[in-house]
XYZ file of C-alpha atoms in Angstrom:
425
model
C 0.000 0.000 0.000
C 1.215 3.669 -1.040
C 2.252 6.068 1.601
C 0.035 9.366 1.978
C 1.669 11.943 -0.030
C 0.824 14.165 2.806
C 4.205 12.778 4.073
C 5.570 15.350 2.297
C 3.099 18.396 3.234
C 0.062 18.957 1.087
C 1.559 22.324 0.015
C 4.559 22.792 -2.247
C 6.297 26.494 -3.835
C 6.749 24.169 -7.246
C 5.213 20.744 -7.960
C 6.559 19.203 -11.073
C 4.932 16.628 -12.942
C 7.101 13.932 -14.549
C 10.594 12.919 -13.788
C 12.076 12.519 -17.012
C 15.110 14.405 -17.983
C 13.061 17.973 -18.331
C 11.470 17.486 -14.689
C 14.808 16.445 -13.597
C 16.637 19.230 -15.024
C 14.297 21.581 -13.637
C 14.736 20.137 -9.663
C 18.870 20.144 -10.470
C 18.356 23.520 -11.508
C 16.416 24.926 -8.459
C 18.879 23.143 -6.294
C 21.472 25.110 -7.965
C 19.830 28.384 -8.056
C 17.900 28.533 -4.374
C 18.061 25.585 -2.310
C 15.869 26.874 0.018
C 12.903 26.871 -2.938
C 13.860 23.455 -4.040
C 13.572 22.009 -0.303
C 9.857 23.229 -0.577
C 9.511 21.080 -4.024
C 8.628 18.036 -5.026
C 8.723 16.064 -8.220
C 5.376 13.785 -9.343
C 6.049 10.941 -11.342
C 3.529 8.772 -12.236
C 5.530 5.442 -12.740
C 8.444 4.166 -10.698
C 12.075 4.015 -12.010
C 13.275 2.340 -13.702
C 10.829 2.655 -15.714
C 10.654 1.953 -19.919
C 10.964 4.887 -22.395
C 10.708 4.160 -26.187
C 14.031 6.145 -27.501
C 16.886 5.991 -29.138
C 19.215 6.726 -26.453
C 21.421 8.449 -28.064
C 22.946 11.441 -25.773
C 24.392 14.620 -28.036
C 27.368 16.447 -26.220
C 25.365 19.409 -25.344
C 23.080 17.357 -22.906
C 26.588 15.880 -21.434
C 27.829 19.773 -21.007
C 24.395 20.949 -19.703
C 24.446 17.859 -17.325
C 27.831 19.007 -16.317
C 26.687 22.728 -15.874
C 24.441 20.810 -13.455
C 27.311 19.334 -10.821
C 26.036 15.659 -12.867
C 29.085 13.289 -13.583
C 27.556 11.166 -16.027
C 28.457 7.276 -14.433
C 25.918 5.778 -16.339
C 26.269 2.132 -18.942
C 26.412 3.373 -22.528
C 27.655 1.918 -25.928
C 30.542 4.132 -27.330
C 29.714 6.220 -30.677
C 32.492 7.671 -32.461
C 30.877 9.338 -35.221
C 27.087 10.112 -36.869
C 26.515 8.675 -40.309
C 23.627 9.962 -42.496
C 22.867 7.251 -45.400
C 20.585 7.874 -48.664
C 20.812 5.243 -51.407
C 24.261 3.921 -51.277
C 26.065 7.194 -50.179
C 27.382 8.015 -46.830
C 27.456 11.631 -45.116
C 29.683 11.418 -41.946
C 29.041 14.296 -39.581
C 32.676 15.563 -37.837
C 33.486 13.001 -35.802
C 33.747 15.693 -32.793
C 30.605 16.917 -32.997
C 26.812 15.506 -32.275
C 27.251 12.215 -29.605
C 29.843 10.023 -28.265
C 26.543 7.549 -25.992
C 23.985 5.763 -26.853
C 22.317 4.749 -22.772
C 18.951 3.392 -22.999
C 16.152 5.680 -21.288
C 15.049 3.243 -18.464
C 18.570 3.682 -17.319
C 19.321 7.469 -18.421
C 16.453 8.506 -16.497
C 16.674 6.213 -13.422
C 20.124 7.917 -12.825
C 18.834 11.211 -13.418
C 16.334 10.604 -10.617
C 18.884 9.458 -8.383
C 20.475 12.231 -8.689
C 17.842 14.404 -7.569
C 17.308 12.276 -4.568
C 20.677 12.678 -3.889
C 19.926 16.692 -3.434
C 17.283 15.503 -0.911
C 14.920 17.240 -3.697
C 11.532 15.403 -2.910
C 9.967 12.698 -5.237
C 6.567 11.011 -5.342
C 6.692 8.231 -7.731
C 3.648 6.526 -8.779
C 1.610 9.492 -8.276
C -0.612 10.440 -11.257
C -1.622 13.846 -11.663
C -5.445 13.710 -12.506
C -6.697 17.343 -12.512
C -5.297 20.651 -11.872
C -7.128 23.953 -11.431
C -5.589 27.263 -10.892
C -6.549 30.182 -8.279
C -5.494 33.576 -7.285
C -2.962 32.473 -5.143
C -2.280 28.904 -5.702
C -2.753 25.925 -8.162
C -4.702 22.746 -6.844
C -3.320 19.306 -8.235
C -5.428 16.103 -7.521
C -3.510 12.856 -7.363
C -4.076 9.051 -6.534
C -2.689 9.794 -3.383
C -4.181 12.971 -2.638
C -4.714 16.375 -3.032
C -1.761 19.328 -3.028
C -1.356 22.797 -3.624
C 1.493 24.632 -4.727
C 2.581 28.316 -5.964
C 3.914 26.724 -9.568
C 3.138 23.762 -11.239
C 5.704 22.557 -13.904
C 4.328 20.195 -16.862
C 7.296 18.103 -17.674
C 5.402 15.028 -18.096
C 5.328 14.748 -22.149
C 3.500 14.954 -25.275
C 0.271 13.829 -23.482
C 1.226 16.944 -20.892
C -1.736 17.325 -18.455
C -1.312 21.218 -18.107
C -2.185 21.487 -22.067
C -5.947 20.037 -20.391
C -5.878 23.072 -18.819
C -7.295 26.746 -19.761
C -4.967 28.600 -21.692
C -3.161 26.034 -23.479
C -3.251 24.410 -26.856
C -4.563 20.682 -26.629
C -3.248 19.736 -30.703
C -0.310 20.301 -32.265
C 1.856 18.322 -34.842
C 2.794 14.858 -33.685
C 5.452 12.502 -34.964
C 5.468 8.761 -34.077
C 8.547 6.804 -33.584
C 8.524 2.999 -34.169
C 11.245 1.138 -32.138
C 12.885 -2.046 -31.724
C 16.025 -3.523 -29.887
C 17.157 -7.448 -31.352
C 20.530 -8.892 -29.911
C 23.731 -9.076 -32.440
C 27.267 -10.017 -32.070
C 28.893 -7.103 -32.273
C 31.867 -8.184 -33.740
C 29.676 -8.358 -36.924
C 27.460 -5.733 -36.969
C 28.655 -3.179 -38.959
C 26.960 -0.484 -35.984
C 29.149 -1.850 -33.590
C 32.096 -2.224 -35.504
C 32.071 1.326 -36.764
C 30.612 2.703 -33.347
C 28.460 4.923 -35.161
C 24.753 6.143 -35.203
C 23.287 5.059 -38.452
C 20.575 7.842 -40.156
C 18.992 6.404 -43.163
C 16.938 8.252 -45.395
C 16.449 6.322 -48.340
C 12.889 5.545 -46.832
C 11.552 9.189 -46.968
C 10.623 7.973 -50.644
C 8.798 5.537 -49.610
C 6.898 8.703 -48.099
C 7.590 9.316 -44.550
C 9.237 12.726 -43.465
C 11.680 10.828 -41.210
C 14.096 8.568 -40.681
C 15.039 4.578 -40.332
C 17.740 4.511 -37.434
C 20.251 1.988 -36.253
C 22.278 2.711 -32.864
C 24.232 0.160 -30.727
C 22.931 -0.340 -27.470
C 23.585 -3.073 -24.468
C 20.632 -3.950 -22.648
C 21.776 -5.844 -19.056
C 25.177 -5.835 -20.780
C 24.437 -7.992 -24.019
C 25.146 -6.103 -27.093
C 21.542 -5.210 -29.335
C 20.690 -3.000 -31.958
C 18.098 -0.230 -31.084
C 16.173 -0.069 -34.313
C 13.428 2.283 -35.884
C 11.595 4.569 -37.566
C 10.877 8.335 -37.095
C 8.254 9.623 -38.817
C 7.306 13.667 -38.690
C 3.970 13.918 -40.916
C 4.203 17.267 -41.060
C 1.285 17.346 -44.048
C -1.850 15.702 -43.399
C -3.111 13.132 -45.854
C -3.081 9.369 -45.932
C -0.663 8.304 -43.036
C 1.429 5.295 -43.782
C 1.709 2.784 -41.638
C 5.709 3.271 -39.896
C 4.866 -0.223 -38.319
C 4.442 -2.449 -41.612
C 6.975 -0.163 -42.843
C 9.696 -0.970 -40.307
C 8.619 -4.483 -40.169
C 9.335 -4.764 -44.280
C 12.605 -2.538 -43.699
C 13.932 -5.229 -40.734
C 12.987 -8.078 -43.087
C 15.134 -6.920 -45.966
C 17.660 -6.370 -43.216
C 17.163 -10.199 -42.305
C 16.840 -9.426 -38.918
C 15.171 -11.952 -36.611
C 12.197 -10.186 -35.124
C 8.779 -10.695 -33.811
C 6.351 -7.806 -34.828
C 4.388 -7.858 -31.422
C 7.560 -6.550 -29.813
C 7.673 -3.188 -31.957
C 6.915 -0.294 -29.667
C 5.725 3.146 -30.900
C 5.639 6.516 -29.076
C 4.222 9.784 -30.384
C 6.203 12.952 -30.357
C 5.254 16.603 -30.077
C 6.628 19.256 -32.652
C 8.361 22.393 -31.350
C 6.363 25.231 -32.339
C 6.794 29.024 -31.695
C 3.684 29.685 -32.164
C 2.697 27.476 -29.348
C 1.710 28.532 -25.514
C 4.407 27.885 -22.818
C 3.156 29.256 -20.352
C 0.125 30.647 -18.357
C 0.237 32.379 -14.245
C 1.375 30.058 -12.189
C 1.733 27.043 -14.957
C 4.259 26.208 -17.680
C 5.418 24.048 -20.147
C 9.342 22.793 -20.329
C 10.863 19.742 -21.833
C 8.591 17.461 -24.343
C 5.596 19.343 -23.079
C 6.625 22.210 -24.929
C 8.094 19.816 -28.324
C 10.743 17.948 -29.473
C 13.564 19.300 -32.766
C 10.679 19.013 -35.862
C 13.744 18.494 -38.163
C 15.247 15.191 -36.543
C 13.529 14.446 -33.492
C 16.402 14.584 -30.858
C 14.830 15.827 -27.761
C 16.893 14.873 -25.028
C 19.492 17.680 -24.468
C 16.287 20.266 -25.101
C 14.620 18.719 -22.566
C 17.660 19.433 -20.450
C 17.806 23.068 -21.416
C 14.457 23.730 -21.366
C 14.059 22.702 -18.210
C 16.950 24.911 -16.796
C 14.849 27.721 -18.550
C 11.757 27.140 -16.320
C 13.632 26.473 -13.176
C 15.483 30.235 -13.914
C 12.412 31.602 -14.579
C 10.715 30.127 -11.269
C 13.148 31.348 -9.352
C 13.020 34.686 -11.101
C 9.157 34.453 -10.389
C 9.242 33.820 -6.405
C 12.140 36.390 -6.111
C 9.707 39.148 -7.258
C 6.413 37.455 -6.311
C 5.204 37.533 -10.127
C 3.626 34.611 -11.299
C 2.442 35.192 -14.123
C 5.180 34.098 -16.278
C 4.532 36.689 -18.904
C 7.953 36.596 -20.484
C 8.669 33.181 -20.117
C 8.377 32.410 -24.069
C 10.415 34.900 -25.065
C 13.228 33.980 -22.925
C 12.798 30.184 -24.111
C 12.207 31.915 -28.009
C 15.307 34.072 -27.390
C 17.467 31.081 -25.592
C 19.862 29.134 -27.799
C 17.429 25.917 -27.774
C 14.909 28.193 -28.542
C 16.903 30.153 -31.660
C 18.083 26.855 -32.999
C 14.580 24.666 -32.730
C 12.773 27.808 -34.083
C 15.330 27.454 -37.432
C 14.927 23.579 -37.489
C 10.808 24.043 -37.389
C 11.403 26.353 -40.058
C 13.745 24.301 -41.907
C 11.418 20.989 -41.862
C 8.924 22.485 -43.390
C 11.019 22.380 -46.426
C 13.023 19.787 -46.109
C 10.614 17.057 -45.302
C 9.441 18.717 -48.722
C 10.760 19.481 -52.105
C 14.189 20.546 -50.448
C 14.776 16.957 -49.453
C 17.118 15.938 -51.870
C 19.234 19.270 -52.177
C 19.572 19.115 -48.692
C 21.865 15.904 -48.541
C 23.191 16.996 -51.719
C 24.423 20.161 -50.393
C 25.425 18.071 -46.985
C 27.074 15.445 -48.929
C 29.481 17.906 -50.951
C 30.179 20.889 -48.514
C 32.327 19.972 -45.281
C 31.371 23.425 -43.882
C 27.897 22.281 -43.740
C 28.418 18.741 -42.445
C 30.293 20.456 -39.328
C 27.668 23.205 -38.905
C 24.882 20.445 -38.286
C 27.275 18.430 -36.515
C 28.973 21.035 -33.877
C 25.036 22.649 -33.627
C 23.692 19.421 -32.537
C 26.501 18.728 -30.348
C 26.376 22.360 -29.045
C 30.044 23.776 -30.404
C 27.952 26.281 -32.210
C 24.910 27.848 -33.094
C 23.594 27.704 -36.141
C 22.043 31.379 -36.226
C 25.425 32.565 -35.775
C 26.737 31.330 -39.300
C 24.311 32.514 -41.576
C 26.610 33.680 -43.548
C 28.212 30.293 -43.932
C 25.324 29.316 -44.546
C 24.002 31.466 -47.369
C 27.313 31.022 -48.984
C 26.859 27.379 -49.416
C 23.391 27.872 -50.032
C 24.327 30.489 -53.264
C 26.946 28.126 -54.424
C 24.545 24.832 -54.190
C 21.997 26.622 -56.079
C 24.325 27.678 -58.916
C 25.333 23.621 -59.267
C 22.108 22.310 -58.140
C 21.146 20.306 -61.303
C 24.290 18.804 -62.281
C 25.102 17.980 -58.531
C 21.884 17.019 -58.104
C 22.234 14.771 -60.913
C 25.435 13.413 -60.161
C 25.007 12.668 -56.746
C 21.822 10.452 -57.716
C 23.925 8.483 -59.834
C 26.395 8.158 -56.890
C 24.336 6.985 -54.303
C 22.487 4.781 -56.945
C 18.991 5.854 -55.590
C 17.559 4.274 -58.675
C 18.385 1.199 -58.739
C 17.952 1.289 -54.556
C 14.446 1.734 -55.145
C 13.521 -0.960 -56.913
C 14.674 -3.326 -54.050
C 13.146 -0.946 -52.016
C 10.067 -2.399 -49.212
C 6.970 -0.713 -50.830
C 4.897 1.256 -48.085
């Protein structure tokens, strides 16, 4: 039998819902920032951890410097990566192999350290407690749980794309959602190609079998046997006939000749970042997932992490002048380096996931300076709103070659004759 919450107190200065890597952030943040406001805190997670999380698992270097910016040593399993590999056709794209992710850790075991190490700050946590209902007042906001009722000054949504808070008046319920298909099969890895080359594998000879996405294979150890984590992104970012990712993976794995049984595919939607979306509303915001994950490649994990040091700054900003009503809380997200560079790769989806598709690898697959900008902006080196003018260079000089590159680098990565033996969606 569950312990009264009322252990803790029935009223908190922040609640936050979900103990994922955004929640988490958030507490390690407050901890940082005021102590004294994180003691009077409490984290509600609905599950208990270890707990699954359908994800690739693989961590960029910016969420290992943010987690280091947090006092976190990151003593945590993983399976080394040395470089990212994009793949169309037969043609390879190899991102710098300093830049973009050097782990792949599985979530269950990401996040249960995470939560340790918020325990460890004797920041409060209330696992399996679901949040059913929250309604805001003048001075406080009520949150009903399965072990009882709280209050607190702030409630944090850090619980997802199914975020309760955007239930709530004020926020936006919809939005554009991606779904990610996953798998993990065992290998030996001294013949899989992923774990000989220690590299994330991005294919995107699928997107013409019509998804806006990606098939992925990353090396992963699951209790310390070597597996592939396997699967397919999918952003839909036009609304039509969906295709089914499922039957799609499935048919890619086959081809593959990997040993599989369907039943144990798992799939997980994803929210889209989008500016024009509400963060936050008195007394209640939005941080991690909750607010959306990179439209343009679906990494989400070091945004959660910066996000969530966003909100926790902005809470304690909020007690230390008793305003709550978080009025400028988008901007500083929209104006934040997370926010500058998803804001460019929402814009930049829109057209790649379009008739830019194939120009885009193009110009990836014969400028270095580009290759390193995605790289080093994914792996936090750089931003990438601070070289436009690298990139409008490149841009002017792909679009003066754009039809014979175009046309040559089809015949190099033999898309052609890669589609006929292609699975049909």
């Amino acid at each position: 039998m569950l312990k009264s919450i009322t252990k803790f107190g029935d009223f908190f200065e922040v609640i936050i819902i979900g103990g994922g890597p955004a929640g988490c952030a958030v507490a390690l943040k407050l901890h940082q920032l005021n102590p004294e406001l994180a003691k009077h805190s409490i984290i509600l997670e609905k599950s208990c951890h270890p707990r699954e999380k359908v994800c690739g698992g693989a961590l960029t270097l910016h969420a290992e410097t943010i987690l280091a910016q947090l006092g976190v040593n990151l003593d945590v399993s993983h399976a080394f990566i040395r470089n990212s590999r994009f793949v169309y056709g037969q043609a390879n794209i190899n991102l710098p192999e300093d830049g973009v992710a050097k782990k792949v850790i599985r979530r269950d075991e990401f996040d249960n350290f995470l939560i340790k190490q918020v325990k460890n700050r004797d920041f409060k946590v209330a696992e399996q407690t679901k949040v059913i209902d929250i309604t805001t007042h003048r001075d406080f906001v009520a949150v009903r749980t399965n072990r009882g009722d709280l209050k607190a000054k702030v409630v944090v949504s850090a619980d997802g794309v199914s975020a309760i808070l955007r239930k709530t008046p004020g926020f936006n319920p919809k939005g554009r959602i991606s779904r990610l298909w996953l798998i993990e099969t065992p290998v030996d890895p001294t013949k899989h190609p992923v774990f000989q080359d220690q590299v994330l594998h991005v294919d995107f000879s699928y997107v013409r079998c019509g998804i806006k996405g990606y098939y992925w294979e990353f090396p992963s150890y699951i209790n310390n046997a070597p597996h592939i984590n396997q699967g397919l992104v999918d952003s839909n970012l036009k609304c039509g006939t969906r295709i089914n990712g499922k039957n799609l993976l499935c048919q890619i794995l086959r081809e593959r000749n990997v040993l599989f049984q369907p039943e144990n595919i798992k799939c997980h939607p994803l929210r889209q970042f989008d500016p024009k979306d509400i963060f936050a509303q008195p007394r209640r915001l939005l941080t991690g997932d909750a607010i959306g994950t990179d439209p343009l490649f679906s990494e989400g994990i070091s945004q959660a992490l910066a996000l969530g040091c966003i909100a926790a700054e902005s809470i304690t900003q909020a007690f230390s002048k008793n305003d709550f009503t978080f009025a400028d809380y988008k901007q500083k997200i929209l104006s934040s380096r997370v926010g500058q560079e998803l804001k460019t790769y929402n814009f930049l989806s829109k057209y790649i996931w379009g008739f830019m598709f194939e120009p885009f690898l193009c110009s990836l697959y014969n400028d270095q300076s580009l290759r390193n900008l995605m790289g080093y902006s994914y792996g936090g080196q750089t931003n990438i709103l601070k070289n436009k003018t690298v990139i409008a260079k490149a841009l002017i000089k792909h679009l003066l070659l754009l039809w014979p590159r175009l046309k040559k680098f089809r015949q190099q990565t033999s898309i052609t004759t890669f589609l006929l033996n292609m699975p049909k969606a």
